[in-house]
Coordinates of C-alpha atoms and ligand atoms in Angstrom, one line a residue:
M1 CA 0.0 0.0 0.0
K2 CA 1.3 3.4 -1.0
V3 CA 1.8 5.5 2.2
Y4 CA 1.2 9.2 1.7
D5 CA 2.7 12.0 3.7
I6 CA -0.5 14.1 3.5
I7 CA -4.1 13.3 2.6
V8 CA -6.4 16.2 2.1
I9 CA -10.1 15.5 2.4
G10 CA -12.2 18.0 0.3
S11 CA -11.1 19.8 -2.9
G12 CA -12.5 23.3 -2.4
P13 CA -10.2 26.4 -2.2
G14 CA -8.9 25.2 1.2
G15 CA -8.2 21.6 0.1
Y16 CA -6.7 22.2 -3.3
T17 CA -4.4 25.0 -2.0
A18 CA -3.3 22.7 0.9
A19 CA -2.6 19.9 -1.6
I20 CA -0.7 22.0 -4.1
R21 CA 1.4 23.8 -1.4
S22 CA 2.2 20.4 0.3
A23 CA 3.3 19.0 -3.1
Q24 CA 5.4 22.1 -3.7
L25 CA 7.2 21.4 -0.4
G26 CA 8.1 17.9 -1.6
Y27 CA 5.4 15.8 0.1
Q28 CA 3.6 12.8 -1.4
V29 CA 0.0 14.0 -1.4
A30 CA -3.4 12.6 -2.2
I31 CA -6.7 14.6 -2.3
I32 CA -10.1 13.0 -1.8
E33 CA -13.2 14.6 -3.2
K34 CA -16.7 13.0 -2.9
Y35 CA -18.0 14.6 -6.1
A36 CA -16.9 13.8 -9.6
V37 CA -15.3 17.2 -10.1
L38 CA -12.7 19.1 -8.1
G39 CA -13.1 22.7 -6.7
G40 CA -15.7 22.4 -4.0
T41 CA -18.4 25.0 -3.3
C42 CA -16.5 28.0 -4.6
T43 CA -15.7 26.6 -8.1
N44 CA -18.9 24.6 -8.7
V45 CA -21.8 26.2 -6.8
G46 CA -20.4 29.4 -5.2
C47 CA -18.0 32.2 -6.0
I48 CA -17.3 31.3 -9.7
P49 CA -20.8 30.5 -11.0
A50 CA -22.3 33.4 -9.0
K51 CA -19.7 35.8 -10.5
A52 CA -20.4 34.4 -14.0
L53 CA -24.1 35.1 -13.7
L54 CA -23.5 38.5 -12.1
D55 CA -21.3 39.5 -15.0
S56 CA -23.8 38.3 -17.7
S57 CA -26.8 39.9 -15.9
E58 CA -24.9 43.2 -15.6
H59 CA -24.2 43.2 -19.3
F60 CA -28.0 42.6 -20.0
H61 CA -28.9 45.4 -17.6
Q62 CA -26.4 47.8 -19.1
A63 CA -27.6 47.0 -22.6
Q64 CA -31.2 47.8 -21.6
Q65 CA -30.7 50.7 -19.2
Q66 CA -27.4 52.4 -20.0
F67 CA -26.3 51.9 -23.6
H68 CA -28.6 54.6 -25.0
L69 CA -27.0 57.1 -22.6
H70 CA -23.6 56.4 -24.4
G71 CA -25.3 57.0 -27.8
I72 CA -25.5 53.3 -28.5
Q73 CA -28.9 52.3 -30.0
V74 CA -29.7 48.6 -29.9
G75 CA -33.1 47.3 -30.6
G76 CA -34.9 44.1 -29.5
I77 CA -32.7 43.1 -26.7
S78 CA -33.8 39.7 -25.3
L79 CA -32.3 37.1 -23.1
D80 CA -31.5 33.5 -24.0
F81 CA -31.8 32.1 -20.5
A82 CA -30.5 28.6 -21.5
K83 CA -27.4 30.2 -23.0
F84 CA -27.0 32.5 -20.0
M85 CA -26.8 29.4 -17.8
M86 CA -24.6 27.5 -20.3
R87 CA -21.9 30.2 -20.3
K88 CA -21.7 29.8 -16.5
E89 CA -21.3 26.1 -16.9
E90 CA -18.4 26.7 -19.4
V91 CA -16.7 29.0 -16.9
I92 CA -17.0 26.3 -14.2
R93 CA -15.6 23.7 -16.6
Q94 CA -12.6 25.9 -17.4
N95 CA -11.8 26.3 -13.7
T96 CA -12.2 22.6 -12.9
N97 CA -10.0 21.8 -15.9
G98 CA -7.4 24.2 -14.4
L99 CA -7.5 22.3 -11.1
N100 CA -7.1 18.9 -12.9
Y101 CA -4.1 20.3 -14.6
L102 CA -2.6 21.6 -11.4
M103 CA -3.1 18.2 -9.7
K104 CA -1.3 16.5 -12.5
K105 CA 1.5 19.1 -12.6
N106 CA 2.1 18.7 -8.9
K107 CA 1.9 14.9 -9.0
I108 CA -1.0 14.9 -6.5
D109 CA -3.1 11.6 -6.5
V110 CA -6.8 12.5 -6.9
H111 CA -9.3 10.0 -5.4
H112 CA -13.0 10.5 -6.0
G113 CA -15.3 9.2 -3.2
V114 CA -16.2 9.9 0.4
G115 CA -13.3 9.9 2.7
S116 CA -13.7 8.8 6.3
F117 CA -11.4 8.0 9.2
I118 CA -10.6 4.4 10.1
D119 CA -8.0 5.7 12.6
Q120 CA -5.4 8.5 12.7
T121 CA -3.4 7.2 9.8
H122 CA -5.9 5.3 7.7
I123 CA -8.6 6.7 5.6
R124 CA -11.4 4.7 4.0
L125 CA -12.3 5.8 0.5
D126 CA -15.9 4.9 -0.6
N127 CA -16.6 5.5 -4.3
Q128 CA -20.2 4.5 -4.7
G129 CA -19.7 1.2 -2.8
Q130 CA -16.2 0.5 -4.1
E131 CA -14.0 0.8 -1.0
M132 CA -10.2 1.1 -0.6
T133 CA -8.0 2.1 2.3
L134 CA -5.3 4.8 2.1
E135 CA -2.4 5.3 4.6
T136 CA -0.9 8.6 5.6
R137 CA 1.2 10.5 8.2
Y138 CA -0.9 13.7 8.2
V139 CA -4.6 14.5 7.3
I140 CA -6.0 17.9 6.4
I141 CA -9.8 18.1 6.8
A142 CA -11.2 20.7 4.3
T143 CA -14.8 19.5 4.0
G144 CA -16.3 23.0 3.9
S145 CA -19.9 23.9 4.5
K146 CA -23.5 23.5 3.4
P147 CA -26.5 26.0 3.4
A148 CA -28.2 26.5 6.8
T149 CA -31.9 26.9 7.2
L150 CA -34.5 28.2 9.7
P151 CA -37.1 26.5 11.8
G152 CA -40.3 26.3 9.8
V153 CA -38.4 26.4 6.5
A154 CA -37.7 23.0 5.0
I155 CA -35.4 23.2 1.9
D156 CA -36.9 20.8 -0.7
K157 CA -34.5 21.9 -3.6
Q158 CA -37.6 22.2 -5.9
R159 CA -39.3 25.5 -4.9
I160 CA -37.7 26.2 -1.5
I161 CA -34.1 26.3 -2.6
T162 CA -30.6 27.3 -1.7
S163 CA -27.9 29.2 -3.5
T164 CA -26.9 25.9 -5.3
E165 CA -30.3 25.5 -7.1
V166 CA -30.8 29.2 -7.8
L167 CA -27.6 29.3 -9.7
S168 CA -29.0 26.7 -12.1
L169 CA -32.7 27.4 -12.4
P170 CA -34.4 25.7 -15.4
E171 CA -36.3 28.9 -16.3
L172 CA -36.3 32.6 -15.5
P173 CA -38.6 33.1 -12.6
K174 CA -41.2 35.9 -12.6
T175 CA -41.0 36.3 -8.9
L176 CA -38.4 35.3 -6.3
I177 CA -38.3 35.7 -2.5
I178 CA -34.9 35.6 -0.9
I179 CA -34.7 35.0 2.9
G180 CA -31.6 36.8 4.1
G181 CA -30.1 40.0 2.9
G182 CA -26.5 38.9 3.6
V183 CA -23.8 38.4 0.9
I184 CA -25.6 35.6 -1.0
G185 CA -29.0 37.3 -0.8
V186 CA -27.9 40.6 -2.4
E187 CA -25.7 38.9 -5.1
I188 CA -28.6 36.6 -6.1
A189 CA -31.1 39.4 -5.9
S190 CA -28.9 41.5 -8.3
V191 CA -28.6 38.7 -10.9
Y192 CA -32.4 38.1 -11.1
A193 CA -33.6 41.7 -10.7
R194 CA -31.4 42.7 -13.6
L195 CA -33.0 40.1 -15.8
G196 CA -36.5 41.4 -14.9
T197 CA -37.6 39.0 -12.1
Q198 CA -39.6 40.7 -9.3
V199 CA -37.3 40.1 -6.3
T200 CA -38.2 40.5 -2.6
I201 CA -35.5 40.2 0.1
I202 CA -36.7 39.5 3.6
E203 CA -33.9 40.4 6.1
Y204 CA -34.1 40.0 9.8
A205 CA -31.6 42.8 10.7
D206 CA -32.3 46.5 10.1
S207 CA -30.0 46.8 7.1
L208 CA -28.5 44.7 4.3
I209 CA -25.1 43.0 4.7
P210 CA -25.4 43.7 8.5
T211 CA -22.0 42.3 9.4
M212 CA -20.2 45.0 7.4
D213 CA -19.7 48.7 8.2
R214 CA -23.3 49.9 8.5
E215 CA -22.9 52.8 6.1
L216 CA -22.2 50.2 3.3
G217 CA -25.4 48.3 4.0
K218 CA -27.5 51.5 4.2
T219 CA -26.1 52.7 0.9
L220 CA -26.7 49.3 -0.7
V221 CA -30.4 49.5 0.4
R222 CA -30.7 52.7 -1.6
L223 CA -28.8 51.4 -4.6
L224 CA -30.6 48.0 -4.8
G225 CA -33.8 50.0 -4.7
K226 CA -32.8 51.3 -8.1
L227 CA -33.2 47.7 -9.4
K228 CA -36.7 47.7 -8.1
I229 CA -35.9 45.0 -5.5
T230 CA -38.5 45.0 -2.7
L231 CA -36.6 45.1 0.6
M232 CA -38.3 44.0 3.8
I233 CA -35.8 44.8 6.5
S234 CA -36.3 44.2 10.2
S235 CA -38.6 41.3 9.2
R236 CA -38.6 37.8 10.5
V237 CA -39.5 34.8 8.4
Q238 CA -41.7 32.3 10.2
A239 CA -42.4 29.7 7.6
A240 CA -42.1 28.8 3.9
R241 CA -44.2 26.2 2.1
N242 CA -44.0 24.7 -1.4
L243 CA -47.5 25.0 -2.9
G244 CA -46.6 23.1 -6.0
N245 CA -46.0 25.7 -8.7
E246 CA -45.1 28.5 -6.2
T247 CA -44.1 29.1 -2.6
L248 CA -45.8 30.8 0.3
V249 CA -43.7 32.7 2.8
T250 CA -45.0 33.9 6.1
C251 CA -43.1 36.6 8.0
L252 CA -43.5 39.3 10.6
D253 CA -42.8 42.7 9.1
K254 CA -41.1 45.7 10.6
A255 CA -44.2 46.7 12.5
G256 CA -44.7 43.1 13.8
V257 CA -47.7 42.5 11.4
S258 CA -47.9 39.0 9.9
Q259 CA -47.5 39.1 6.1
E260 CA -48.0 36.3 3.5
L261 CA -46.0 36.5 0.3
K262 CA -46.0 34.3 -2.8
A263 CA -43.3 33.7 -5.4
D264 CA -42.2 31.2 -7.9
Y265 CA -39.2 30.2 -5.8
C266 CA -38.0 31.0 -2.3
V267 CA -34.2 31.1 -1.8
V268 CA -32.9 30.4 1.7
A269 CA -29.8 32.4 2.3
V270 CA -29.4 32.7 6.0
G271 CA -25.8 31.5 6.4
R272 CA -24.0 28.2 6.0
K273 CA -23.0 25.5 8.5
A274 CA -19.8 23.5 8.7
Y275 CA -20.0 20.1 7.0
T276 CA -18.5 17.0 8.6
V277 CA -21.1 14.4 7.7
G278 CA -19.6 11.0 6.8
L279 CA -16.1 11.7 8.1
N280 CA -16.5 9.3 11.0
L281 CA -14.7 11.8 13.3
E282 CA -15.5 9.6 16.3
A283 CA -12.9 7.1 15.2
V284 CA -10.2 9.6 16.0
G285 CA -11.8 11.3 19.0
I286 CA -12.7 14.6 17.2
R287 CA -16.0 16.0 18.4
P288 CA -17.4 19.0 16.4
E289 CA -18.6 22.0 18.5
T290 CA -22.3 22.7 19.0
N291 CA -22.2 24.9 15.8
G292 CA -20.8 21.9 13.9
K293 CA -17.3 23.4 13.5
I294 CA -14.1 21.5 14.2
K295 CA -12.1 23.1 17.0
V296 CA -8.4 23.8 16.1
N297 CA -5.5 25.5 17.8
G298 CA -3.3 28.2 16.5
K299 CA -1.5 25.8 14.2
R300 CA -5.0 24.6 12.9
Q301 CA -4.3 21.2 14.6
T302 CA -7.3 19.3 15.9
V303 CA -7.2 17.4 19.2
V304 CA -5.1 14.9 17.2
P305 CA -1.8 16.6 16.4
T306 CA -1.4 14.9 13.0
I307 CA -4.9 15.9 11.9
Y308 CA -5.5 19.5 10.8
A309 CA -8.6 21.3 9.7
I310 CA -9.0 24.5 7.5
G311 CA -11.6 26.6 5.7
D312 CA -15.4 26.8 6.2
V313 CA -15.3 23.7 8.5
I314 CA -13.4 25.7 11.2
E315 CA -14.0 29.1 12.9
G316 CA -13.8 32.4 11.1
A317 CA -15.1 34.0 7.9
M318 CA -16.5 31.6 5.3
L319 CA -14.5 33.0 2.4
A320 CA -12.6 31.2 -0.3
H321 CA -9.4 33.3 0.2
K322 CA -9.5 32.6 4.0
A323 CA -9.7 28.8 3.2
E324 CA -6.8 29.2 0.6
D325 CA -4.6 31.1 3.1
E326 CA -5.2 28.4 5.7
G327 CA -4.4 25.6 3.1
A328 CA -1.0 27.1 2.5
F329 CA -0.5 27.8 6.2
V330 CA -1.1 24.2 7.3
A331 CA 1.2 22.8 4.6
E332 CA 4.0 25.1 5.8
V333 CA 3.3 24.3 9.5
I334 CA 3.7 20.6 8.7
N335 CA 6.9 21.6 6.9
G336 CA 8.3 23.1 10.2
Q337 CA 7.9 26.7 9.0
K338 CA 6.3 29.5 11.0
P339 CA 3.7 31.0 8.7
H340 CA 1.3 33.7 9.9
I341 CA -2.3 34.8 8.9
K342 CA -3.6 38.2 9.9
Y343 CA -7.2 37.4 10.2
D344 CA -8.3 41.0 10.8
L345 CA -6.8 41.9 7.4
I346 CA -8.8 39.4 5.3
P347 CA -10.9 41.5 3.0
S348 CA -14.6 41.0 2.4
V349 CA -16.2 41.7 -1.0
V350 CA -19.8 41.7 -2.2
Y351 CA -20.2 41.5 -6.0
T352 CA -23.2 43.7 -6.4
W353 CA -22.9 46.7 -8.8
P354 CA -21.4 48.9 -7.5
E355 CA -19.3 46.4 -5.6
V356 CA -18.8 46.6 -1.8
A357 CA -15.4 45.9 -0.2
S358 CA -14.1 46.1 3.3
V359 CA -10.9 45.4 5.3
G360 CA -10.1 46.1 9.0
S361 CA -12.3 47.6 11.7
T362 CA -15.8 49.1 11.0
E363 CA -16.9 52.3 12.6
E364 CA -19.2 50.3 14.9
Q365 CA -16.3 48.1 16.1
L366 CA -14.1 51.0 16.8
S367 CA -16.9 52.9 18.7
E368 CA -17.8 49.8 20.7
K369 CA -14.1 49.3 21.8
G370 CA -13.8 53.1 22.6
I371 CA -10.9 53.4 20.0
P372 CA -10.7 57.0 18.7
Y373 CA -10.7 57.4 14.9
K374 CA -10.8 59.9 12.1
V375 CA -12.9 59.5 9.0
G376 CA -11.5 60.3 5.5
K377 CA -14.2 60.0 2.9
F378 CA -14.4 60.6 -0.9
P379 CA -17.6 60.1 -3.0
Y380 CA -17.4 58.6 -6.5
S381 CA -19.6 61.4 -7.7
A382 CA -16.4 63.6 -7.5
S383 CA -14.2 61.1 -9.4
A384 CA -13.4 61.8 -13.1
R385 CA -13.0 58.1 -13.8
A386 CA -16.4 57.3 -12.3
R387 CA -18.0 60.1 -14.3
A388 CA -16.5 58.8 -17.5
S389 CA -18.1 55.4 -16.9
M390 CA -21.3 56.8 -15.3
D391 CA -20.5 54.8 -12.1
T392 CA -20.8 57.7 -9.7
D393 CA -22.7 55.9 -6.9
G394 CA -20.8 55.1 -3.7
F395 CA -17.8 56.3 -1.7
V396 CA -14.5 55.3 -0.1
K397 CA -14.2 55.6 3.6
V398 CA -10.9 55.4 5.5
L399 CA -10.8 55.1 9.3
T400 CA -7.5 56.2 10.8
D401 CA -5.8 56.7 14.1
P402 CA -6.0 60.4 14.9
T403 CA -2.4 60.6 16.3
Y404 CA -0.3 58.5 14.0
G405 CA -2.4 58.2 10.9
E406 CA -2.3 54.4 11.0
I407 CA -5.1 52.9 8.8
L408 CA -7.6 51.1 11.0
G409 CA -10.2 50.2 8.4
V410 CA -11.2 50.8 4.7
H411 CA -14.7 50.5 3.5
L412 CA -15.9 51.2 0.0
I413 CA -18.9 50.8 -2.2
G414 CA -18.2 51.7 -5.8
P415 CA -17.0 50.6 -9.2
R416 CA -14.4 47.8 -9.1
A417 CA -14.2 48.0 -5.3
A418 CA -13.3 44.3 -5.2
D419 CA -10.0 45.1 -7.0
V420 CA -9.4 48.5 -5.3
I421 CA -9.5 47.0 -1.8
A422 CA -6.3 45.0 -2.5
Q423 CA -4.3 48.2 -2.2
A424 CA -5.8 49.0 1.1
V425 CA -4.9 45.5 2.4
V426 CA -1.3 46.1 1.4
S427 CA -1.2 49.4 3.2
M428 CA -2.6 48.0 6.4
E429 CA -0.4 44.8 6.2
Y430 CA 2.7 47.0 6.1
E431 CA 1.3 49.7 8.5
V432 CA 1.7 52.5 6.0
T433 CA 0.1 55.7 7.3
T434 CA -2.4 57.9 5.5
Q435 CA 0.2 60.6 5.0
E436 CA 2.5 58.1 3.3
M437 CA -0.3 56.7 1.1
A438 CA -1.2 60.2 0.1
H439 CA 2.4 60.6 -1.3
I440 CA 2.3 57.5 -3.5
S441 CA 1.5 58.0 -7.2
F442 CA -1.9 56.7 -8.3
A443 CA -2.6 56.6 -12.0
H444 CA -5.2 59.2 -13.3
P445 CA -8.0 58.7 -13.9
T446 CA -8.7 55.5 -11.9
Y447 CA -11.2 54.3 -9.4
A448 CA -8.3 53.7 -7.0
E449 CA -7.7 57.4 -6.9
A450 CA -10.8 57.8 -4.8
L451 CA -8.8 55.9 -2.2
K452 CA -5.9 58.4 -2.4
D453 CA -8.4 61.2 -1.9
A454 CA -9.9 59.5 1.1
Y455 CA -6.4 59.2 2.6
L456 CA -5.7 62.8 1.8
Q457 CA -8.9 63.8 3.6
A458 CA -8.0 61.6 6.6
S459 CA -4.5 63.1 6.8
G460 CA -6.1 66.5 7.2
Q461 CA -4.8 67.9 3.9
G462 CA -8.0 67.6 1.9
A463 CA -8.7 65.9 -1.5
I464 CA -6.9 67.3 -4.6
N465 CA -8.1 65.0 -7.4
I466 CA -11.2 65.0 -9.4
Ligands
FAD1 P1 -15.7 23.9 0.1 O1 -15.4 24.8 -1.0 O2 -17.1 23.8 0.6 O3 -15.2 22.5 -0.3 C1 -15.3 21.3 0.5 C2 -15.2 20.1 -0.4 O4 -15.1 18.9 0.4 C3 -16.5 19.9 -1.3 O5 -16.1 19.7 -2.6 C4 -17.1 18.6 -0.7 O6 -17.8 17.8 -1.7 C5 -15.9 17.9 -0.1 N1 -16.2 16.9 0.9 C6 -16.9 17.1 2.0 N2 -16.9 16.0 2.8 C7 -16.2 15.1 2.1 C8 -15.7 13.8 2.4 N3 -16.1 13.1 3.6 N4 -15.0 13.1 1.5 C9 -14.6 13.8 0.4 N5 -14.9 15.0 0.1 C10 -15.7 15.7 1.0 N6 -16.2 33.2 -1.0 C11 -15.4 34.2 -1.4 O7 -14.3 34.4 -0.9 N7 -15.8 35.0 -2.5 C12 -16.9 34.8 -3.2 O8 -17.2 35.5 -4.1 C13 -17.8 33.8 -2.7 N8 -19.0 33.6 -3.3 C14 -19.8 32.6 -2.8 C15 -21.1 32.5 -3.5 C16 -21.9 31.5 -3.1 C17 -23.3 31.3 -3.7 C18 -21.5 30.6 -2.0 C19 -22.4 29.5 -1.5 C20 -20.3 30.8 -1.3 C21 -19.5 31.8 -1.8 N9 -18.2 32.0 -1.1 C22 -17.4 33.0 -1.6 C23 -17.8 31.2 0.0 C24 -16.8 30.1 -0.5 O9 -17.4 29.3 -1.5 C25 -16.4 29.2 0.7 O10 -15.9 30.0 1.7 C26 -15.3 28.3 0.2 O11 -15.7 27.4 -0.8 C27 -14.8 27.4 1.4 O12 -13.8 26.5 0.9 P2 -13.5 25.2 1.6 O13 -12.3 24.6 0.9 O14 -13.4 25.3 3.1 O15 -14.8 24.2 1.4
NAD2 P1 -24.7 35.8 5.7 O1 -24.4 35.5 7.1 O2 -23.9 36.7 4.9 O3 -26.2 36.4 5.6 C1 -27.3 35.8 6.2 C2 -28.4 36.8 6.4 O4 -29.6 36.2 6.8 C3 -28.0 37.8 7.6 O5 -28.1 39.1 7.1 C4 -29.1 37.5 8.6 O6 -29.4 38.6 9.4 C5 -30.2 37.0 7.8 N1 -31.2 36.2 8.5 C6 -30.9 35.2 9.5 N2 -32.1 34.7 10.0 C7 -33.1 35.3 9.3 C8 -34.6 35.2 9.3 N3 -35.2 34.4 10.1 N4 -35.3 36.0 8.5 C9 -34.7 36.9 7.6 N5 -33.3 37.0 7.6 C10 -32.6 36.2 8.4 O7 -24.9 34.4 4.9 P2 -25.1 34.0 3.4 O8 -25.5 35.2 2.6 O9 -26.0 32.8 3.4 O10 -23.7 33.6 3.0 C11 -23.0 32.4 3.6 C12 -21.6 32.5 3.5 O11 -21.1 32.5 2.2 C13 -21.1 33.8 4.2 O12 -20.3 33.5 5.3 C14 -20.3 34.5 3.1 O13 -19.1 35.0 3.6 C15 -20.1 33.5 2.0 N6 -20.3 34.1 0.7 C16 -19.3 35.1 0.4 C17 -19.5 35.8 -0.8 C18 -18.5 36.8 -1.2 O14 -17.4 36.8 -0.6 N7 -18.8 37.7 -2.2 C19 -20.6 35.6 -1.6 C20 -21.6 34.6 -1.2 C21 -21.4 33.9 0.0

């Protein structure tokens, strides 16, 4: 029997990064994936398909609503929904092919089937009844997460569905109810509202994307209103039922009045839960916590020192790049290195249009901790680049230490915010001050310049660009 150095269970961003980094460090590696394709949630039913549909739907929306403003006349615009979905499938295929190539290139053995523990060094692989045993020195658990639901809401995957099904609907729905105005809720709402579906978001908190800086959520409420999305905030869903050809959702609205709403489909987007089903963790004495997550120490070791866990299945933000960072981290820990992840500098992005992006502390967090801060803010309505592309909604907000100018948090909602935030992460990682940032050359005209202007505002000098 071939004895591996490292077996990775799960091939999402956490698992495939752990496997590749381990192989780069010279280990004999195997990766086990229960589905027929590699890539996990992110590649197959998460980040990548969601972004493909967001891009296609934004083109459709632009063609209908904006092209004439540029002097472009196009008549008879219509949507081929089947092709819209097929393009997304092609994007997924290209990415899974890329992963297959990387596994081969790095000489990683790929095993398809469910992986489960026999003991600390033996893993059972069950590929639809065909079983084999693999031996290893270390195991990295990267089994990810699955959609969560609410009491009274049973997901049937037919009419009461999750992000997975809504990314592959057979037809364009006329009406859609989304329970949860978090990241998935607002991205899915954007896709379908742009295509003409009447979308209602029911959100329990008093704003959208409530875990981010509140000003972002408040601005997003206004901007998603432009897409004619009905927003029911401060509303609590009590039940959802499949009526056959439609769904019935009951909720208590802001005023505490019971409301009944009907729609073709109801999407449940109220968070995700760690996934450990089928791993037989009992065999190695690992007991998931009450929230289902696997407890790990600073080295991401479980209670068994040779078994590590990373990504959505452990504590922290459920983000692909967090899982990837932990994948590389664990491989390097096993290798005897001393890697480091700054969790408070992991950026968050929401791919609405305009995009939303954040890194570091929010105003609410600083106020709660009694940490003094200054605000430097610049609106995209004052940016020449944003005017040229007619993307003038939104702003950049920089939160800084009033004495030393250290950057404590950067929050933006605006065009290409997802890419602009990378620069803020670098400045915070290397503790560059706002004064220093304001002296660095930013190309003109760019969306990133708005960041420079916000730094200039925060440093007390005042903005100088347009
Ligand atoms: P996963 O990607 O969930 O992968 C786990 C893998 O393990 C799966 O393939 C599963 O089949 C496999 N597995 C489980 N148990 C076993 C077993 N016993 N044996 C073998 N295999 C097993 N994050 C971002 O950063 N940016 C985004 O834009 C973004 N968009 C998203 C959009 C949607 C709609 C969703 C649902 C999520 C999105 N996320 C995004 C979150 C991101 O997808 C996750 O944080 C990320 O996939 C977690 O990676 P992971 O490796 O921990 O787990
Ligand atoms: P989320 O935690 O972002 O949002 C869930 C929302 O549901 C919250 O706003 C919450 O207040 C609301 N909610 C909870 N109970 C409710 C109720 N009874 N009635 C109405 N609303 C209720 O979770 P999500 O949107 O499901 O996303 C899951 C994970 O996937 C997140 O951790 C996110 O990081 C990740 N994800 C990331 C991206 C991205 O990075 N762009 C995109 C999609 C998903």
